Amino acid sequence: MLPCLLLAGVGWWFWPSQPAPVPLHLVAGTVHAALLTPDEASRLTGMTLTSGPRSGEPAPALAADPSRCRVAVGPTTQAVFGKDWTAFLSATYQDAGGLGDYTVTQAVGVYSDSEKASAVLRTLTAGIGSCPSAVRTDQDGRTSPWTYRVDDTTVNGVAWTAVQDGGNGWACYRRAQLKGTSLVQVGICEAGDGRPTVQTLTERIAAGVGE
């Protein structure tokens, strides 16, 4: 399925192999952030999910046309989270069939103070808002056209939808939320409406993030 091969987040197969598994819990000083396990995510989404790539740092920014859309095409990359974090953790899960028909991406960036975390959210919100459409180039050189729509903004968060042009309904529903010195981000990619589930997952993860 073409849409499954062109996810709007950091792709399932584009992540570098890890020399050792990155744990689902990160600790930076007194800050503790926990991502959902595959079993927890399965219960909340109603899908049977299996564990995929994890990373202890954001992936490099992806190429975009126009170039101002680097944030929109790579919301979990360095284009958003930068390099000034004190701790970072991300994990991607997919449907048990291994086809990528349904994927869940979680990411948490921890910063030295709340203003730096807020600046990351502002970068994300502005980047999405300034990019109604773009051609995304993945790390292996494959390109795909996407359109972007901001669904909701608050002082502490933003929700948006990325739709693959000509993807037969394939879309990625994403939400980011500030919690103290941390920025939580969750995305669900599917050929359906993942907005309610993304909100549930984001709130669940944010509730477990330290101030």
Short mmCIF file of N, CA, C and O in Angstrom, two decimals, residues 42-169:
data_model
loop_
_atom_site.label_atom_id
_atom_site.label_comp_id
_atom_site.label_asym_id
_atom_site.label_seq_id
_atom_site.Cartn_x
_atom_site.Cartn_y
_atom_site.Cartn_z
N SER A 42 -1.90 -0.49 22.56
CA SER A 42 -2.88 -1.38 21.93
C SER A 42 -4.24 -1.26 22.61
O SER A 42 -5.28 -1.20 21.94
N ARG A 43 -4.23 -1.21 23.93
CA ARG A 43 -5.49 -1.11 24.66
C ARG A 43 -6.19 0.22 24.37
O ARG A 43 -7.42 0.28 24.23
N LEU A 44 -5.42 1.29 24.28
CA LEU A 44 -6.01 2.61 24.08
C LEU A 44 -6.47 2.85 22.64
O LEU A 44 -7.40 3.62 22.40
N THR A 45 -5.81 2.20 21.68
CA THR A 45 -6.17 2.41 20.29
C THR A 45 -7.15 1.36 19.77
O THR A 45 -7.80 1.58 18.73
N GLY A 46 -7.24 0.23 20.46
CA GLY A 46 -8.08 -0.85 19.98
C GLY A 46 -7.43 -1.65 18.87
O GLY A 46 -8.09 -2.48 18.22
N MET A 47 -6.13 -1.42 18.64
CA MET A 47 -5.37 -2.14 17.62
C MET A 47 -4.31 -3.00 18.30
O MET A 47 -3.83 -2.66 19.39
N THR A 48 -3.92 -4.09 17.67
CA THR A 48 -2.81 -4.89 18.17
C THR A 48 -1.54 -4.34 17.56
O THR A 48 -1.33 -4.42 16.35
N LEU A 49 -0.69 -3.75 18.41
CA LEU A 49 0.50 -3.06 17.93
C LEU A 49 1.76 -3.79 18.37
O LEU A 49 1.81 -4.39 19.45
N THR A 50 2.78 -3.70 17.54
CA THR A 50 4.07 -4.29 17.87
C THR A 50 5.13 -3.19 17.93
O THR A 50 5.01 -2.16 17.25
N SER A 51 6.15 -3.43 18.73
CA SER A 51 7.19 -2.43 18.94
C SER A 51 8.07 -2.29 17.71
O SER A 51 8.39 -3.25 17.02
N GLY A 52 8.44 -1.05 17.44
CA GLY A 52 9.33 -0.75 16.33
C GLY A 52 10.53 0.06 16.80
O GLY A 52 10.97 -0.08 17.93
N PRO A 53 11.05 0.94 15.94
CA PRO A 53 12.26 1.69 16.29
C PRO A 53 12.06 2.62 17.48
O PRO A 53 10.99 3.20 17.65
N ARG A 54 13.10 2.75 18.27
CA ARG A 54 13.16 3.74 19.34
C ARG A 54 14.42 4.57 19.15
O ARG A 54 15.39 4.11 18.56
N SER A 55 14.40 5.77 19.65
CA SER A 55 15.57 6.63 19.51
C SER A 55 15.74 7.52 20.71
O SER A 55 14.75 8.00 21.28
N GLY A 56 16.98 7.77 21.08
CA GLY A 56 17.30 8.66 22.17
C GLY A 56 17.67 10.04 21.70
O GLY A 56 18.15 10.87 22.50
N GLU A 57 17.45 10.35 20.41
CA GLU A 57 17.68 11.68 19.88
C GLU A 57 16.83 11.88 18.64
O GLU A 57 16.49 10.92 17.94
N PRO A 58 16.47 13.13 18.33
CA PRO A 58 15.66 13.38 17.13
C PRO A 58 16.44 13.04 15.87
O PRO A 58 17.67 13.22 15.81
N ALA A 59 15.75 12.55 14.87
CA ALA A 59 16.37 12.29 13.57
C ALA A 59 16.70 13.60 12.87
O ALA A 59 16.11 14.65 13.18
N PRO A 60 17.66 13.59 11.95
CA PRO A 60 17.95 14.82 11.20
C PRO A 60 16.73 15.33 10.46
O PRO A 60 15.83 14.57 10.10
N ALA A 61 16.69 16.63 10.23
CA ALA A 61 15.57 17.24 9.52
C ALA A 61 15.46 16.67 8.11
O ALA A 61 16.46 16.33 7.48
N LEU A 62 14.22 16.54 7.62
CA LEU A 62 13.98 16.05 6.28
C LEU A 62 13.94 17.20 5.28
O LEU A 62 13.67 18.35 5.65
N ALA A 63 14.21 16.89 4.03
CA ALA A 63 14.12 17.89 2.98
C ALA A 63 12.66 18.15 2.61
O ALA A 63 11.84 17.22 2.63
N ALA A 64 12.34 19.40 2.32
CA ALA A 64 10.98 19.77 1.96
C ALA A 64 11.00 20.79 0.84
O ALA A 64 11.92 21.60 0.72
N ASP A 65 9.98 20.75 0.01
CA ASP A 65 9.79 21.74 -1.03
C ASP A 65 8.38 22.30 -0.89
O ASP A 65 7.41 21.57 -1.11
N PRO A 66 8.24 23.58 -0.45
CA PRO A 66 9.29 24.56 -0.20
C PRO A 66 10.05 24.29 1.10
O PRO A 66 9.55 23.59 1.98
N SER A 67 11.23 24.86 1.21
CA SER A 67 12.11 24.57 2.34
C SER A 67 11.55 25.03 3.67
O SER A 67 11.89 24.48 4.71
N ARG A 68 10.66 26.04 3.66
CA ARG A 68 10.07 26.52 4.91
C ARG A 68 9.19 25.46 5.56
O ARG A 68 8.75 25.63 6.71
N CYS A 69 8.90 24.36 4.85
CA CYS A 69 8.01 23.33 5.36
C CYS A 69 8.75 22.19 6.06
O CYS A 69 8.18 21.12 6.29
N ARG A 70 10.02 22.39 6.40
CA ARG A 70 10.77 21.32 7.06
C ARG A 70 10.13 20.90 8.38
O ARG A 70 10.19 19.73 8.75
N VAL A 71 9.52 21.83 9.09
CA VAL A 71 8.85 21.50 10.35
C VAL A 71 7.64 20.62 10.08
O VAL A 71 7.43 19.60 10.73
N ALA A 72 6.83 20.99 9.11
CA ALA A 72 5.61 20.24 8.81
C ALA A 72 5.91 18.83 8.34
O ALA A 72 5.23 17.87 8.74
N VAL A 73 6.93 18.66 7.49
CA VAL A 73 7.21 17.33 6.95
C VAL A 73 7.95 16.44 7.94
O VAL A 73 7.94 15.21 7.81
N GLY A 74 8.59 17.05 8.94
CA GLY A 74 9.34 16.26 9.92
C GLY A 74 9.12 16.75 11.34
O GLY A 74 10.04 17.26 11.98
N PRO A 75 7.91 16.59 11.88
CA PRO A 75 7.59 17.18 13.18
C PRO A 75 8.31 16.55 14.37
O PRO A 75 8.36 17.15 15.44
N THR A 76 8.87 15.34 14.20
CA THR A 76 9.61 14.73 15.32
C THR A 76 11.11 14.79 15.09
O THR A 76 11.87 14.14 15.82
N THR A 77 11.56 15.56 14.10
CA THR A 77 12.98 15.64 13.77
C THR A 77 13.65 16.83 14.46
O THR A 77 13.02 17.58 15.22
N GLN A 78 14.91 17.04 14.15
CA GLN A 78 15.65 18.17 14.70
C GLN A 78 15.07 19.50 14.24
O GLN A 78 15.32 20.53 14.88
N ALA A 79 14.31 19.50 13.14
CA ALA A 79 13.69 20.74 12.68
C ALA A 79 12.77 21.32 13.75
O ALA A 79 12.53 22.54 13.78
N VAL A 80 12.24 20.48 14.63
CA VAL A 80 11.35 20.91 15.70
C VAL A 80 12.06 20.83 17.05
O VAL A 80 12.17 21.83 17.78
N PHE A 81 12.54 19.66 17.42
CA PHE A 81 13.10 19.45 18.75
C PHE A 81 14.50 20.02 18.91
O PHE A 81 14.98 20.20 20.04
N GLY A 82 15.16 20.36 17.81
CA GLY A 82 16.47 20.98 17.88
C GLY A 82 17.52 20.09 18.51
O GLY A 82 17.43 18.87 18.48
N LYS A 83 18.52 20.73 19.11
CA LYS A 83 19.62 20.01 19.74
C LYS A 83 19.84 20.45 21.18
O LYS A 83 20.77 20.00 21.84
N ASP A 84 18.95 21.31 21.68
CA ASP A 84 19.15 21.92 23.00
C ASP A 84 18.39 21.17 24.10
O ASP A 84 18.26 21.68 25.21
N TRP A 85 17.89 19.98 23.82
CA TRP A 85 17.15 19.20 24.81
C TRP A 85 18.12 18.57 25.81
O TRP A 85 19.29 18.33 25.51
N THR A 86 17.61 18.31 27.01
CA THR A 86 18.43 17.60 28.01
C THR A 86 18.16 16.10 27.98
O THR A 86 18.97 15.32 28.48
N ALA A 87 17.01 15.71 27.44
CA ALA A 87 16.69 14.29 27.25
C ALA A 87 15.64 14.20 26.15
O ALA A 87 14.82 15.10 25.98
N PHE A 88 15.70 13.12 25.40
CA PHE A 88 14.74 12.91 24.31
C PHE A 88 14.49 11.42 24.17
O PHE A 88 15.39 10.60 24.38
N LEU A 89 13.26 11.08 23.84
CA LEU A 89 12.90 9.68 23.65
C LEU A 89 11.75 9.59 22.66
O LEU A 89 10.79 10.37 22.75
N SER A 90 11.85 8.69 21.70
CA SER A 90 10.75 8.46 20.77
C SER A 90 10.61 6.97 20.50
O SER A 90 11.56 6.21 20.65
N ALA A 91 9.40 6.57 20.12
CA ALA A 91 9.13 5.18 19.79
C ALA A 91 8.02 5.13 18.76
O ALA A 91 7.08 5.92 18.80
N THR A 92 8.14 4.19 17.83
CA THR A 92 7.13 3.99 16.79
C THR A 92 6.62 2.56 16.88
O THR A 92 7.41 1.61 16.97
N TYR A 93 5.30 2.39 16.84
CA TYR A 93 4.66 1.07 16.84
C TYR A 93 3.83 0.95 15.56
O TYR A 93 3.35 1.96 15.03
N GLN A 94 3.63 -0.28 15.10
CA GLN A 94 2.77 -0.49 13.94
C GLN A 94 1.86 -1.68 14.17
O GLN A 94 2.03 -2.43 15.13
N ASP A 95 0.89 -1.81 13.27
CA ASP A 95 -0.05 -2.92 13.38
C ASP A 95 0.68 -4.26 13.35
O ASP A 95 1.74 -4.40 12.75
N ALA A 96 0.08 -5.25 14.02
CA ALA A 96 0.74 -6.54 14.18
C ALA A 96 0.98 -7.24 12.85
O ALA A 96 1.86 -8.11 12.75
N GLY A 97 0.21 -6.86 11.81
CA GLY A 97 0.41 -7.47 10.51
C GLY A 97 1.69 -7.04 9.84
O GLY A 97 2.13 -7.66 8.87
N GLY A 98 2.31 -5.99 10.36
CA GLY A 98 3.59 -5.54 9.82
C GLY A 98 3.50 -4.81 8.50
O GLY A 98 4.52 -4.62 7.83
N LEU A 99 2.30 -4.38 8.12
CA LEU A 99 2.13 -3.72 6.83
C LEU A 99 2.20 -2.20 6.93
O LEU A 99 2.21 -1.52 5.91
N GLY A 100 2.18 -1.67 8.13
CA GLY A 100 2.19 -0.22 8.30
C GLY A 100 0.86 0.41 8.01
O GLY A 100 0.77 1.61 7.73
N ASP A 101 -0.22 -0.39 8.07
CA ASP A 101 -1.56 0.16 7.84
C ASP A 101 -1.99 1.08 8.98
O ASP A 101 -2.91 1.89 8.81
N TYR A 102 -1.34 0.95 10.13
CA TYR A 102 -1.68 1.76 11.31
C TYR A 102 -0.39 1.92 12.10
O TYR A 102 0.26 0.94 12.48
N THR A 103 0.02 3.15 12.33
CA THR A 103 1.23 3.39 13.10
C THR A 103 0.98 4.43 14.19
O THR A 103 0.16 5.33 14.02
N VAL A 104 1.69 4.28 15.29
CA VAL A 104 1.65 5.22 16.40
C VAL A 104 3.07 5.69 16.68
O VAL A 104 3.97 4.85 16.86
N THR A 105 3.28 6.98 16.70
CA THR A 105 4.58 7.55 17.03
C THR A 105 4.45 8.40 18.28
O THR A 105 3.53 9.22 18.38
N GLN A 106 5.36 8.20 19.22
CA GLN A 106 5.40 9.00 20.45
C GLN A 106 6.78 9.64 20.56
O GLN A 106 7.79 9.01 20.23
N ALA A 107 6.82 10.87 21.03
CA ALA A 107 8.10 11.54 21.25
C ALA A 107 7.97 12.50 22.43
O ALA A 107 6.94 13.15 22.59
N VAL A 108 9.02 12.55 23.25
CA VAL A 108 9.08 13.48 24.37
C VAL A 108 10.44 14.15 24.37
O VAL A 108 11.47 13.46 24.35
N GLY A 109 10.45 15.47 24.37
CA GLY A 109 11.70 16.21 24.52
C GLY A 109 11.67 16.97 25.83
O GLY A 109 10.68 17.62 26.16
N VAL A 110 12.73 16.84 26.60
CA VAL A 110 12.85 17.51 27.90
C VAL A 110 13.89 18.61 27.79
O VAL A 110 14.97 18.40 27.23
N TYR A 111 13.57 19.80 28.32
CA TYR A 111 14.45 20.95 28.20
C TYR A 111 14.82 21.49 29.58
O TYR A 111 14.22 21.11 30.59
N SER A 112 15.81 22.37 29.61
CA SER A 112 16.34 22.84 30.89
C SER A 112 15.36 23.77 31.61
O SER A 112 15.45 23.93 32.83
N ASP A 113 14.45 24.39 30.87
CA ASP A 113 13.44 25.23 31.51
C ASP A 113 12.20 25.29 30.64
O ASP A 113 12.22 24.89 29.46
N SER A 114 11.12 25.80 31.20
CA SER A 114 9.83 25.80 30.50
C SER A 114 9.83 26.75 29.31
O SER A 114 9.11 26.51 28.33
N GLU A 115 10.61 27.82 29.35
CA GLU A 115 10.64 28.75 28.23
C GLU A 115 11.24 28.09 26.98
O GLU A 115 10.76 28.29 25.86
N LYS A 116 12.27 27.26 27.17
CA LYS A 116 12.85 26.57 26.02
C LYS A 116 11.85 25.57 25.44
O LYS A 116 11.75 25.42 24.22
N ALA A 117 11.13 24.89 26.31
CA ALA A 117 10.11 23.96 25.83
C ALA A 117 9.01 24.72 25.08
O ALA A 117 8.53 24.27 24.04
N SER A 118 8.61 25.87 25.61
CA SER A 118 7.59 26.69 24.96
C SER A 118 8.07 27.18 23.60
O SER A 118 7.27 27.26 22.65
N ALA A 119 9.35 27.50 23.48
CA ALA A 119 9.90 27.96 22.21
C ALA A 119 9.82 26.85 21.16
O ALA A 119 9.56 27.13 19.97
N VAL A 120 10.00 25.61 21.57
CA VAL A 120 9.89 24.48 20.65
C VAL A 120 8.45 24.36 20.15
O VAL A 120 8.21 24.13 18.96
N LEU A 121 7.49 24.51 21.06
CA LEU A 121 6.08 24.47 20.64
C LEU A 121 5.77 25.60 19.68
O LEU A 121 5.05 25.40 18.68
N ARG A 122 6.30 26.78 19.92
CA ARG A 122 6.05 27.91 19.01
C ARG A 122 6.65 27.63 17.63
O ARG A 122 6.03 27.96 16.60
N THR A 123 7.83 27.03 17.61
CA THR A 123 8.44 26.65 16.34
C THR A 123 7.56 25.67 15.58
O THR A 123 7.34 25.81 14.37
N LEU A 124 7.04 24.69 16.29
CA LEU A 124 6.18 23.69 15.68
C LEU A 124 4.90 24.32 15.14
O LEU A 124 4.52 24.09 13.98
N THR A 125 4.23 25.11 15.97
CA THR A 125 2.97 25.72 15.57
C THR A 125 3.13 26.64 14.37
O THR A 125 2.34 26.61 13.42
N ALA A 126 4.16 27.47 14.41
CA ALA A 126 4.41 28.40 13.30
C ALA A 126 4.77 27.65 12.03
O ALA A 126 4.33 28.01 10.93
N GLY A 127 5.56 26.60 12.16
CA GLY A 127 5.99 25.84 10.99
C GLY A 127 4.84 25.15 10.29
O GLY A 127 4.78 25.12 9.05
N ILE A 128 3.91 24.61 11.06
CA ILE A 128 2.75 23.95 10.46
C ILE A 128 1.82 24.99 9.84
O ILE A 128 1.32 24.82 8.72
N GLY A 129 1.60 26.08 10.56
CA GLY A 129 0.69 27.11 10.08
C GLY A 129 1.14 27.78 8.81
O GLY A 129 0.31 28.29 8.04
N SER A 130 2.44 27.80 8.55
CA SER A 130 2.97 28.46 7.36
C SER A 130 3.14 27.51 6.19
O SER A 130 3.69 27.90 5.16
N CYS A 131 2.65 26.27 6.33
CA CYS A 131 2.88 25.27 5.29
C CYS A 131 1.58 24.54 4.95
O CYS A 131 1.31 23.46 5.50
N PRO A 132 0.78 25.07 4.04
CA PRO A 132 -0.45 24.38 3.66
C PRO A 132 -0.19 23.10 2.85
O PRO A 132 -1.01 22.18 2.88
N SER A 133 0.93 23.05 2.15
CA SER A 133 1.26 21.85 1.37
C SER A 133 2.76 21.82 1.10
O SER A 133 3.42 22.86 1.11
N ALA A 134 3.26 20.61 0.87
CA ALA A 134 4.70 20.45 0.62
C ALA A 134 4.97 19.09 0.00
O ALA A 134 4.18 18.15 0.14
N VAL A 135 6.11 18.99 -0.66
CA VAL A 135 6.63 17.71 -1.11
C VAL A 135 7.71 17.29 -0.13
O VAL A 135 8.67 18.03 0.10
N ARG A 136 7.54 16.13 0.45
CA ARG A 136 8.44 15.62 1.48
C ARG A 136 9.41 14.63 0.86
O ARG A 136 9.01 13.75 0.09
N THR A 137 10.69 14.77 1.18
CA THR A 137 11.71 13.82 0.73
C THR A 137 12.22 13.03 1.92
O THR A 137 12.78 13.60 2.86
N ASP A 138 12.00 11.72 1.90
CA ASP A 138 12.44 10.87 2.99
C ASP A 138 13.95 10.67 2.95
O ASP A 138 14.62 11.05 1.99
N GLN A 139 14.46 10.03 4.00
CA GLN A 139 15.90 9.88 4.12
C GLN A 139 16.50 8.97 3.06
O GLN A 139 17.71 8.98 2.84
N ASP A 140 15.65 8.20 2.37
CA ASP A 140 16.16 7.36 1.29
C ASP A 140 15.90 7.98 -0.08
O ASP A 140 16.13 7.34 -1.11
N GLY A 141 15.44 9.24 -0.10
CA GLY A 141 15.25 9.95 -1.35
C GLY A 141 13.87 9.86 -1.96
O GLY A 141 13.60 10.49 -2.99
N ARG A 142 12.94 9.11 -1.36
CA ARG A 142 11.59 9.03 -1.90
C ARG A 142 10.81 10.30 -1.59
O ARG A 142 10.91 10.84 -0.49
N THR A 143 10.01 10.74 -2.53
CA THR A 143 9.23 11.96 -2.36
C THR A 143 7.74 11.66 -2.34
O THR A 143 7.28 10.67 -2.92
N SER A 144 6.98 12.52 -1.66
CA SER A 144 5.53 12.38 -1.62
C SER A 144 4.92 13.74 -1.30
O SER A 144 5.45 14.50 -0.50
N PRO A 145 3.78 14.08 -1.92
CA PRO A 145 3.12 15.35 -1.65
C PRO A 145 2.11 15.23 -0.51
O PRO A 145 1.37 14.24 -0.41
N TRP A 146 2.08 16.25 0.35
CA TRP A 146 1.18 16.25 1.51
C TRP A 146 0.53 17.61 1.65
O TRP A 146 1.10 18.64 1.24
N THR A 147 -0.65 17.62 2.27
CA THR A 147 -1.29 18.88 2.66
C THR A 147 -1.42 18.87 4.18
O THR A 147 -1.59 17.81 4.80
N TYR A 148 -1.37 20.07 4.78
CA TYR A 148 -1.36 20.20 6.24
C TYR A 148 -2.45 21.15 6.70
O TYR A 148 -2.68 22.19 6.08
N ARG A 149 -3.09 20.78 7.78
CA ARG A 149 -4.19 21.59 8.33
C ARG A 149 -4.07 21.65 9.85
O ARG A 149 -3.98 20.62 10.51
N VAL A 150 -4.05 22.86 10.41
CA VAL A 150 -4.06 23.02 11.86
C VAL A 150 -5.50 22.84 12.34
O VAL A 150 -6.41 23.53 11.87
N ASP A 151 -5.72 21.90 13.25
CA ASP A 151 -7.07 21.61 13.75
C ASP A 151 -7.41 22.40 15.01
O ASP A 151 -8.57 22.76 15.23
N ASP A 152 -6.39 22.66 15.85
CA ASP A 152 -6.65 23.34 17.11
C ASP A 152 -5.35 23.86 17.69
O ASP A 152 -4.30 23.21 17.56
N THR A 153 -5.40 25.03 18.30
CA THR A 153 -4.24 25.57 18.99
C THR A 153 -4.66 26.11 20.35
O THR A 153 -5.75 26.68 20.49
N THR A 154 -3.82 25.93 21.34
CA THR A 154 -4.00 26.51 22.67
C THR A 154 -2.65 27.05 23.10
O THR A 154 -1.64 26.86 22.41
N VAL A 155 -2.61 27.70 24.25
CA VAL A 155 -1.35 28.22 24.74
C VAL A 155 -0.37 27.10 25.05
O VAL A 155 0.85 27.30 25.04
N ASN A 156 -0.88 25.88 25.29
CA ASN A 156 -0.02 24.77 25.66
C ASN A 156 0.02 23.64 24.64
O ASN A 156 0.58 22.57 24.92
N GLY A 157 -0.57 23.84 23.47
CA GLY A 157 -0.56 22.73 22.54
C GLY A 157 -1.05 23.08 21.15
O GLY A 157 -1.55 24.18 20.90
N VAL A 158 -0.90 22.12 20.24
CA VAL A 158 -1.38 22.26 18.88
C VAL A 158 -1.76 20.88 18.36
O VAL A 158 -1.12 19.88 18.70
N ALA A 159 -2.82 20.82 17.56
CA ALA A 159 -3.24 19.59 16.91
C ALA A 159 -3.36 19.87 15.42
O ALA A 159 -3.83 20.93 15.01
N TRP A 160 -2.91 18.92 14.60
CA TRP A 160 -2.95 19.14 13.16
C TRP A 160 -3.08 17.81 12.42
O TRP A 160 -2.89 16.74 12.98
N THR A 161 -3.42 17.92 11.14
CA THR A 161 -3.61 16.75 10.29
C THR A 161 -2.75 16.90 9.04
O THR A 161 -2.72 17.97 8.42
N ALA A 162 -2.05 15.83 8.68
CA ALA A 162 -1.28 15.77 7.44
C ALA A 162 -1.92 14.70 6.55
O ALA A 162 -2.07 13.56 6.96
N VAL A 163 -2.34 15.11 5.35
CA VAL A 163 -3.01 14.20 4.43
C VAL A 163 -2.13 13.97 3.21
O VAL A 163 -1.66 14.93 2.59
N GLN A 164 -1.91 12.70 2.88
CA GLN A 164 -1.12 12.40 1.69
C GLN A 164 -1.97 12.59 0.45
O GLN A 164 -3.04 11.99 0.30
N ASP A 165 -1.52 13.44 -0.45
CA ASP A 165 -2.27 13.70 -1.68
C ASP A 165 -2.33 12.43 -2.52
O ASP A 165 -1.30 11.80 -2.80
N GLY A 166 -3.54 12.04 -2.92
CA GLY A 166 -3.70 10.83 -3.71
C GLY A 166 -3.47 9.57 -2.93
O GLY A 166 -3.21 8.51 -3.51
N GLY A 167 -3.59 9.63 -1.60
CA GLY A 167 -3.29 8.49 -0.75
C GLY A 167 -4.51 7.69 -0.31
O GLY A 167 -4.42 6.92 0.64
N ASN A 168 -5.65 7.88 -0.98
CA ASN A 168 -6.85 7.11 -0.66
C ASN A 168 -7.25 7.23 0.82
O ASN A 168 -7.59 6.24 1.47
N GLY A 169 -7.21 8.46 1.32
CA GLY A 169 -7.62 8.70 2.69
C GLY A 169 -6.54 8.54 3.73
O GLY A 169 -6.79 8.73 4.93
#
